[in-house]
mmCIF file of C-alpha atoms in Angstrom:
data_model
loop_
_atom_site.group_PDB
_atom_site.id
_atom_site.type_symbol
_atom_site.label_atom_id
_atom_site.label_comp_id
_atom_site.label_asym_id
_atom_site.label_seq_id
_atom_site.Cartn_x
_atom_site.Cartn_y
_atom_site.Cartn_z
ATOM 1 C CA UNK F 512 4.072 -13.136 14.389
ATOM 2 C CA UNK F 513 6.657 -13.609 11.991
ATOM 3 C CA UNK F 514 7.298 -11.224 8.825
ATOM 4 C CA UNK F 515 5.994 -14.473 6.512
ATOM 5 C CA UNK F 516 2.930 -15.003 8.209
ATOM 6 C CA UNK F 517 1.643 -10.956 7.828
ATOM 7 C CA UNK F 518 2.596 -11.197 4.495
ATOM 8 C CA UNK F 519 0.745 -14.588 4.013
ATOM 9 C CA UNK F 520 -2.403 -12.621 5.964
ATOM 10 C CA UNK F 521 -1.951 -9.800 3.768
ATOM 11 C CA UNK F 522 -1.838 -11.572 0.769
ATOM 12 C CA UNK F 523 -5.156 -12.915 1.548
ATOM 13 C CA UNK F 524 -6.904 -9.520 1.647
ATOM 14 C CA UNK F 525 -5.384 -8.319 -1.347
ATOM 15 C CA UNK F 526 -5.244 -11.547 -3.652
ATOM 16 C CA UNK F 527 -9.106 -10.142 -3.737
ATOM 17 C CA UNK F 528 -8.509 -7.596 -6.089
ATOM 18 C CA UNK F 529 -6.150 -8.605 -8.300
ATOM 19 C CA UNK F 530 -2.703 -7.632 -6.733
ATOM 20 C CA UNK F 531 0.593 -9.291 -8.046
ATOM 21 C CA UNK F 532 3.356 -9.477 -5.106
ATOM 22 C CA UNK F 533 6.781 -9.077 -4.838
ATOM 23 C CA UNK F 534 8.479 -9.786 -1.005
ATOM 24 C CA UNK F 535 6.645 -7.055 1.040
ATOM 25 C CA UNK F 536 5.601 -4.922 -1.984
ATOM 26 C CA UNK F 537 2.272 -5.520 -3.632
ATOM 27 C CA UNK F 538 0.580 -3.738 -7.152
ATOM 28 C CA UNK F 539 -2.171 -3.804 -8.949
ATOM 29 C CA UNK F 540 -2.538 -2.613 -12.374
ATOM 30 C CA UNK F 541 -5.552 0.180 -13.629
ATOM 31 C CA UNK F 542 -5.694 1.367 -16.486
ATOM 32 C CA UNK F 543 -3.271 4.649 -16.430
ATOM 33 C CA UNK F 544 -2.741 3.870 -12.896
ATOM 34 C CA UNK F 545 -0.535 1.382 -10.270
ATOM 35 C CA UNK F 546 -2.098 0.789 -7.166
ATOM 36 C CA UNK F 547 1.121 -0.017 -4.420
ATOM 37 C CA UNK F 548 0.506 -1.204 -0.749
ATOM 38 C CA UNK F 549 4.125 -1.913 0.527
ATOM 39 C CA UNK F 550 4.781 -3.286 4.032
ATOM 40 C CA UNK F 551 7.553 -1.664 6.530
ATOM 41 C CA UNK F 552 8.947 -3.527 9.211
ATOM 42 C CA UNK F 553 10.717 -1.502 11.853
ATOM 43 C CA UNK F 554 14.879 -1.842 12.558
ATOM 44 C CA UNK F 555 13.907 -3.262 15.715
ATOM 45 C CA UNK F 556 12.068 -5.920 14.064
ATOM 46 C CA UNK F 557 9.184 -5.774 16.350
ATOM 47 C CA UNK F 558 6.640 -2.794 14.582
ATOM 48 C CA UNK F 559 4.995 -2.194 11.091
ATOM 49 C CA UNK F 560 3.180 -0.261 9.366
ATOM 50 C CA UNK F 561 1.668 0.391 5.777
ATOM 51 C CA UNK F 562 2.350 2.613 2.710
ATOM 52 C CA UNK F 563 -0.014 2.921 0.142
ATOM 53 C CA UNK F 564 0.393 4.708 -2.830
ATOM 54 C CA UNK F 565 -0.942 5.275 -6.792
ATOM 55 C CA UNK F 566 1.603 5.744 -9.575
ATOM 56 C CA UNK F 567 0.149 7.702 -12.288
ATOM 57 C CA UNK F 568 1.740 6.106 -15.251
ATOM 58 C CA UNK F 569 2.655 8.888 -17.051
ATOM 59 C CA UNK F 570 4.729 10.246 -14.456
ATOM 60 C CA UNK F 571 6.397 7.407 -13.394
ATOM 61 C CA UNK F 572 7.727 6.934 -17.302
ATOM 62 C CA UNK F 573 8.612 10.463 -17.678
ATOM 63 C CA UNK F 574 10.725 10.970 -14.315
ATOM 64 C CA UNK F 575 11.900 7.232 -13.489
ATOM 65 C CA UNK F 576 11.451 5.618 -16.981
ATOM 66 C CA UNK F 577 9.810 3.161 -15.215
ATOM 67 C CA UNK F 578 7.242 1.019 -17.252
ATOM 68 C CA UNK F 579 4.448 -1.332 -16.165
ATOM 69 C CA UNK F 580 6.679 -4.342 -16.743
ATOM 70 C CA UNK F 581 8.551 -3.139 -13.327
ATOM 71 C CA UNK F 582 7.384 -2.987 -9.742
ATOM 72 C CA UNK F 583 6.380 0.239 -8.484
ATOM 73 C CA UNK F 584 7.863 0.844 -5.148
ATOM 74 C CA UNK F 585 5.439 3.412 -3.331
ATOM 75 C CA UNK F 586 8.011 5.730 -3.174
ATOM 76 C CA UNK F 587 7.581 6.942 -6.320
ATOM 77 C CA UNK F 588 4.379 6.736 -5.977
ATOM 78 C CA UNK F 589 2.349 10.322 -7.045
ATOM 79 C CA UNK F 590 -0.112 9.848 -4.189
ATOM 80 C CA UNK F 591 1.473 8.396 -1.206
ATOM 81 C CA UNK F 592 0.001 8.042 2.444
ATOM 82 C CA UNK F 593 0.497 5.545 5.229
ATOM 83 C CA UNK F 594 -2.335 3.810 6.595
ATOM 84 C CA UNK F 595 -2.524 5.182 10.417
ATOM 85 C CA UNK F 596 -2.883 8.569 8.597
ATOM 86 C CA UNK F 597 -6.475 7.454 6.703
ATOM 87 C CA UNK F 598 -7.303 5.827 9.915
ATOM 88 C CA UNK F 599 -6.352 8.126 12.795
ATOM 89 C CA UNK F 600 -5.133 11.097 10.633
ATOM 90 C CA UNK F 601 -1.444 9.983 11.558
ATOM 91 C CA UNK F 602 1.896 7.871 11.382
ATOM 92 C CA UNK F 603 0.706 4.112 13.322
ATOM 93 C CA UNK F 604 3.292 1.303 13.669
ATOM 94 C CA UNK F 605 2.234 -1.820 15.245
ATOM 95 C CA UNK F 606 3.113 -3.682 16.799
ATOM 96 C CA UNK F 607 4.127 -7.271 15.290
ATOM 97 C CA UNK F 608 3.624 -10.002 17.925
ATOM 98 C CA UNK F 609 0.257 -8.264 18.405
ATOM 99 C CA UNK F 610 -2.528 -10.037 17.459
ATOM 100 C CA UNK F 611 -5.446 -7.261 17.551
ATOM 101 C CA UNK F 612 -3.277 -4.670 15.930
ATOM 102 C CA UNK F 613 -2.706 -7.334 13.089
ATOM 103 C CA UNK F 614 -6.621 -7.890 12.565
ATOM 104 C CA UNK F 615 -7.092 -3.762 12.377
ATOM 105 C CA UNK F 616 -4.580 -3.270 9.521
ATOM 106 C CA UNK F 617 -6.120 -6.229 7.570
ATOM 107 C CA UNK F 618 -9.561 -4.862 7.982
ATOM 108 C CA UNK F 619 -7.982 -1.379 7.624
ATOM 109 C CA UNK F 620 -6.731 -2.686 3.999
ATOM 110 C CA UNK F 621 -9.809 -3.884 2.727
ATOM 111 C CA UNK F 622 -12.332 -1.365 4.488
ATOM 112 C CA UNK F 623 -10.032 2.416 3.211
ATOM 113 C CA UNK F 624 -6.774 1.677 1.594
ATOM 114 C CA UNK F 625 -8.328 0.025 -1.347
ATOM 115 C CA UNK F 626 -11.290 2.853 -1.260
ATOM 116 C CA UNK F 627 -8.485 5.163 -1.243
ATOM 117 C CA UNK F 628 -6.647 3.745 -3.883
ATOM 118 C CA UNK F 629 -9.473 3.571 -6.056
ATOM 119 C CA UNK F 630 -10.459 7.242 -5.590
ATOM 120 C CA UNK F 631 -7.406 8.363 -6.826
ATOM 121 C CA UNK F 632 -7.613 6.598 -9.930
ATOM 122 C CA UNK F 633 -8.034 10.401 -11.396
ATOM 123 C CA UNK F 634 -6.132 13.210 -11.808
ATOM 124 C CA UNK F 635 -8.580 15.765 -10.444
ATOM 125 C CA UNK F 636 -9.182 13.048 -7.185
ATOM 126 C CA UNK F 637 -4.938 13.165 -6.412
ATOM 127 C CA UNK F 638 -4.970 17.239 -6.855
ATOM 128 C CA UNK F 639 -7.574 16.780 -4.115
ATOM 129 C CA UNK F 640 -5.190 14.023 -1.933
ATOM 130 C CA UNK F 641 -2.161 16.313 -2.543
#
């Protein structure tokens, strides 16, 4: 499968609950919070996998002056995880030309990421995650 056509997929599951997108880098927008699911395709070309993340936006002013007129990479995210760690407890790539792998991460998306982000739309919940 070609990078364009996961993203399409992707875009799909997400478009759902209101994320915006940017190349491989979605966000969605909550009140104090961004929600960031950001796709990684191996050097090789051939693998993937997921980061998810929430920005708190306080702390993504204070130490990157970023504001929510900017993307939020999930790097500087406060709460940042990939998906194979929610799922399996840790670090998954899959593989891209792989059909059933493919259908797993978008289900994976929809059925914990987005629980996950939306847990840690509170301080307390990310003390917890961290």
């Amino acid at each position: 499968m070609e990078k364009t056509e996961l993203i399409s997929k992707i875009d799909d599951v997400l478009e759902k609950h209101q994320f915006y997108r940017n190349k491989s880098l979605w966000n969605r927008e909550y009140p104090g919070f961004v929600d960031v699911i950001d796709l990684q395709i191996s050097k090789s070309k051939d693998m993937f996998t997921i980061n998810i993340g929430v920005s708190d936006e306080f702390v993504t002013r204070a130490c990157w002056g970023i504001s929510g007129a900017d993307m939020v990479e999930e790097s500087l995210c406060t709460v940042r995880v990939r998906l194979g760690k929610l799922l399996y407890g840790r670090d998954v790539w899959w593989n891209l030309a792989g059909s059933t792998g493919i259908e797993e991460v978008l289900s994976a998306i929809q059925d914990v990421a987005i629980p996950f982000l939306q847990l840690n739309h509170s301080i307390d919940h990310m003390i917890e995650t961290l």
